[in-house]
Short mmCIF file of C-alpha atoms in Angstrom, two decimals:
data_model
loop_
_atom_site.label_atom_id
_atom_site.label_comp_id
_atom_site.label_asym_id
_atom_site.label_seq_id
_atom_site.Cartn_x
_atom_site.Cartn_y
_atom_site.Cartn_z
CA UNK P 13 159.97 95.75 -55.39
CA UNK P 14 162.27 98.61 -56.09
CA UNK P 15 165.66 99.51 -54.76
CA UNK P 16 167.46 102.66 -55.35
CA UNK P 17 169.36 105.48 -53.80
CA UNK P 18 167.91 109.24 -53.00
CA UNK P 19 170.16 111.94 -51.80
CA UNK P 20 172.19 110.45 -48.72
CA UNK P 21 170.10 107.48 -48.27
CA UNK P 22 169.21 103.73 -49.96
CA UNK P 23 165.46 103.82 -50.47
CA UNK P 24 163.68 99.87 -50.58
CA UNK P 25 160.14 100.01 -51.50
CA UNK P 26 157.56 96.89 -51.37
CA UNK P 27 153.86 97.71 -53.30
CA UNK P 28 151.35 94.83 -53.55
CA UNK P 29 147.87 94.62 -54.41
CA UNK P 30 146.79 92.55 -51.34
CA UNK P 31 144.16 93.54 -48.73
CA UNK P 32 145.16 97.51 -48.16
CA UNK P 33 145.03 99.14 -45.08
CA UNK P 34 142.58 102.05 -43.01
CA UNK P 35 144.53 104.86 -41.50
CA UNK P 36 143.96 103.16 -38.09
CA UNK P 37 145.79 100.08 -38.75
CA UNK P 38 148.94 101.90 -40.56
CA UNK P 39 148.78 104.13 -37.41
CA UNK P 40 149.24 100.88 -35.17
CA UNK P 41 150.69 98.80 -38.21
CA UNK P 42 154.40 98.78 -36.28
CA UNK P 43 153.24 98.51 -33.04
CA UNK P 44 154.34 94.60 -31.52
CA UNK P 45 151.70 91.83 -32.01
CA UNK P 46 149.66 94.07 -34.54
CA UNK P 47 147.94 91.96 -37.33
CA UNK P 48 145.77 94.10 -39.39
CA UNK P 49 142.38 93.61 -38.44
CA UNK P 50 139.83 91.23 -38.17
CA UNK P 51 140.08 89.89 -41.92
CA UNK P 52 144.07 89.25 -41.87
CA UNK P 53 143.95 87.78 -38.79
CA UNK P 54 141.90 85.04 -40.27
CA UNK P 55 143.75 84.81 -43.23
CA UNK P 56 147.25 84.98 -42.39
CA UNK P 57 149.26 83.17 -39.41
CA UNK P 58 151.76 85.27 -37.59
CA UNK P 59 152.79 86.84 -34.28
CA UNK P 60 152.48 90.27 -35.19
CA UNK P 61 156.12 91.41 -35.11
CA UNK P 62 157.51 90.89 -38.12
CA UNK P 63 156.88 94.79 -38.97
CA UNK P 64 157.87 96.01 -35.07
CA UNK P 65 161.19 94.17 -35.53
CA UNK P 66 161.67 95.69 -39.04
CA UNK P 67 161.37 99.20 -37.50
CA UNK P 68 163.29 98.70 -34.66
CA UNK P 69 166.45 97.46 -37.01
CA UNK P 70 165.72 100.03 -39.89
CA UNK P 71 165.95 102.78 -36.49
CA UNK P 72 168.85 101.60 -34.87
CA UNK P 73 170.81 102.26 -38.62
CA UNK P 74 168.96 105.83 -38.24
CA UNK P 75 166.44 105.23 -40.95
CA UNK P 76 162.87 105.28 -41.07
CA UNK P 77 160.20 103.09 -42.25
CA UNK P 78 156.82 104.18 -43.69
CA UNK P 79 153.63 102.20 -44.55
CA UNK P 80 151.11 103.73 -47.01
CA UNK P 81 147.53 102.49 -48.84
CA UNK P 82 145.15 104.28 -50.47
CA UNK P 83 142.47 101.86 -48.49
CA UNK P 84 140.93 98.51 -47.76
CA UNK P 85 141.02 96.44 -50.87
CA UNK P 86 143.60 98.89 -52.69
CA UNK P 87 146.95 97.26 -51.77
CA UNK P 88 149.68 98.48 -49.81
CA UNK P 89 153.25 100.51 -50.44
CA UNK P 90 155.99 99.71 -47.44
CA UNK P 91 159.14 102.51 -47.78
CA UNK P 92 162.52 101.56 -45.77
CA UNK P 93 165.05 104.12 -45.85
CA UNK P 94 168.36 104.34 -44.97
CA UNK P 95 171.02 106.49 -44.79
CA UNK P 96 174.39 105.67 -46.61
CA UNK P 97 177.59 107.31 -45.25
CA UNK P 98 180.92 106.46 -44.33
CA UNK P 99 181.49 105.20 -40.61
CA UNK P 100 182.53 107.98 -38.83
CA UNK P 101 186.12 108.43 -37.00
CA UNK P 102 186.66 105.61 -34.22
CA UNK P 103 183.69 104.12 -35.60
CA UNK P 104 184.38 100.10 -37.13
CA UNK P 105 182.78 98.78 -40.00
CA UNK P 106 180.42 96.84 -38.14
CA UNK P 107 178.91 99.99 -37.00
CA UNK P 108 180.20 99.55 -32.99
CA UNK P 109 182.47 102.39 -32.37
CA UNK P 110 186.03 101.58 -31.10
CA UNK P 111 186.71 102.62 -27.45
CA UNK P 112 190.25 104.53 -27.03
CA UNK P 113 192.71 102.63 -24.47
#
């Protein structure tokens, strides 16, 4: 796990050594109710949108999120970035922007 902060945005990166990934399932990886293949759907119990939620919450803070694996039995390495900047006039700190009266 490693945290840090490139240029303009907070960068949180997850590598393991687990199962790895084809380039098919990273293309689909985000997509709701995906659970990478045949072998990880035995092995692991889930709905398949833990990762779809993830992206949708990284997005809405305009920031991306990127899966990567050099292949099947090579582990994988899961980027989240986001940008860092100062709420922007008539914007709150909870990120909902203030309407004027």
């Amino acid at each position: 796990v490693r945290l840090g902060k490139e240029d303009n945005e907070v960068v949180f990166q997850v590598e393991d050594n687990g199962m790895g990934l084809t380039p098919e399932q990273i293309r689909v990886l985000f997509n709701r109710y995906q659970r990478g293949g045949r072998q990880a759907e035995r092995l692991i119990q889930g709905t398949g949108l833990g990762l779809a939620i993830v992206k949708e919450i990284v997005e809405a803070h305009g920031g991306a999120v990127r899966a990567m694996s050099p292949g099947p039995g090579q582990g994988s390495t899961f980027t989240v970035r986001v940008p860092v900047q100062a709420p922007e006039e008539g914007q709150q700190d909870n990120g909902h922007r203030s309407q004027a009266a």
